[in-house]
Amino acid sequence: PPPTPPCTKSERFDAMLQQVRTWESLGLTAPGRRGEILLGTYAGAKNAEVVRALKACYCDYGALRLAGDLIFKLLKGAMARKAKKQVT
């Protein structure tokens, strides 16, 4: 497939994707629904076609970008607390 056209939100998406990959490399997990969402993000981050599709949605649809930002914010907080517990 042709490459996704560039967008102004691309760098933010790429940073979130990298953070998800870091969480996975650290072996971070979560209980319940957050855990299900986290496992889904880990799986999606490994699939180039899924990443391209999500990036296109993130760039082109404000409502989906807002939802993605909210989900990432919730996961980021949970993962920061989890990582802090692993260090201490």
Coordinates of C-alpha atoms in Angstrom, one line a residue:
P1 CA 0.0 0.0 0.0
P2 CA 1.1 3.6 -0.6
P3 CA 2.6 5.4 2.4
T4 CA 0.3 7.4 4.7
P5 CA 0.4 11.1 3.7
P6 CA 2.2 13.2 6.3
C7 CA 0.2 15.1 8.9
T8 CA 0.9 17.6 11.7
K9 CA -0.1 15.0 14.4
S10 CA 2.3 12.3 13.1
E11 CA 5.1 13.0 15.5
R12 CA 2.7 12.8 18.5
F13 CA 1.3 9.5 17.3
D14 CA 4.9 8.1 16.8
A15 CA 5.9 9.2 20.3
M16 CA 2.8 7.4 21.8
L17 CA 3.6 4.3 19.7
Q18 CA 7.2 4.3 21.0
Q19 CA 6.0 4.6 24.6
V20 CA 3.7 1.6 24.1
R21 CA 6.6 -0.4 22.8
T22 CA 8.7 0.7 25.8
W23 CA 6.0 -0.4 28.2
E24 CA 5.9 -3.8 26.5
S25 CA 9.7 -4.2 26.6
L26 CA 9.5 -3.5 30.4
G27 CA 6.9 -6.2 30.8
L28 CA 4.3 -3.8 32.2
T29 CA 0.8 -5.2 32.5
A30 CA -2.5 -4.0 34.1
P31 CA -5.5 -5.7 35.6
G32 CA -9.0 -5.8 34.2
R33 CA -10.1 -3.7 31.2
R34 CA -7.0 -1.6 31.2
G35 CA -5.0 -4.8 30.9
E36 CA -7.1 -5.9 28.0
I37 CA -6.6 -2.5 26.3
L38 CA -2.9 -2.6 27.0
L39 CA -2.5 -6.1 25.5
G40 CA -4.4 -4.9 22.4
T41 CA -2.1 -1.9 22.0
Y42 CA 0.9 -4.2 22.3
A43 CA -0.5 -6.5 19.6
G44 CA -1.4 -3.6 17.4
A45 CA 2.0 -1.9 17.8
K46 CA 3.6 -5.1 16.3
N47 CA 1.4 -5.0 13.1
A48 CA 2.6 -2.5 10.5
E49 CA -0.8 -2.5 8.7
V50 CA -2.6 -1.8 12.0
V51 CA -0.2 1.0 12.9
R52 CA -0.6 2.6 9.5
A53 CA -4.4 2.5 9.7
L54 CA -4.5 3.9 13.3
K55 CA -2.0 6.6 12.3
A56 CA -4.3 7.6 9.4
C57 CA -7.3 7.7 11.7
Y58 CA -5.4 9.7 14.3
C59 CA -4.3 12.2 11.7
D60 CA -7.5 12.6 9.8
Y61 CA -10.3 12.3 12.4
G62 CA -10.4 14.7 15.3
A63 CA -12.9 12.7 17.4
L64 CA -10.7 9.5 17.1
R65 CA -7.6 11.5 17.9
L66 CA -9.3 12.9 21.0
A67 CA -10.3 9.4 22.1
G68 CA -6.8 8.0 21.4
D69 CA -5.3 10.8 23.4
L70 CA -7.6 10.1 26.3
I71 CA -6.9 6.3 26.2
F72 CA -3.2 6.9 26.0
K73 CA -3.4 9.4 29.0
L74 CA -5.2 6.8 31.1
L75 CA -2.7 4.1 30.2
K76 CA 0.3 6.4 30.7
G77 CA -0.8 7.2 34.2
A78 CA -1.3 3.5 35.1
M79 CA 2.0 2.5 33.5
A80 CA 3.9 5.3 35.3
R81 CA 2.6 4.0 38.7
K82 CA 3.3 0.4 37.7
A83 CA 6.9 1.3 36.6
K84 CA 7.5 3.2 39.8
K85 CA 6.4 0.2 41.9
Q86 CA 8.8 -2.1 40.0
V87 CA 11.7 0.3 40.7
T88 CA 11.1 0.6 44.4

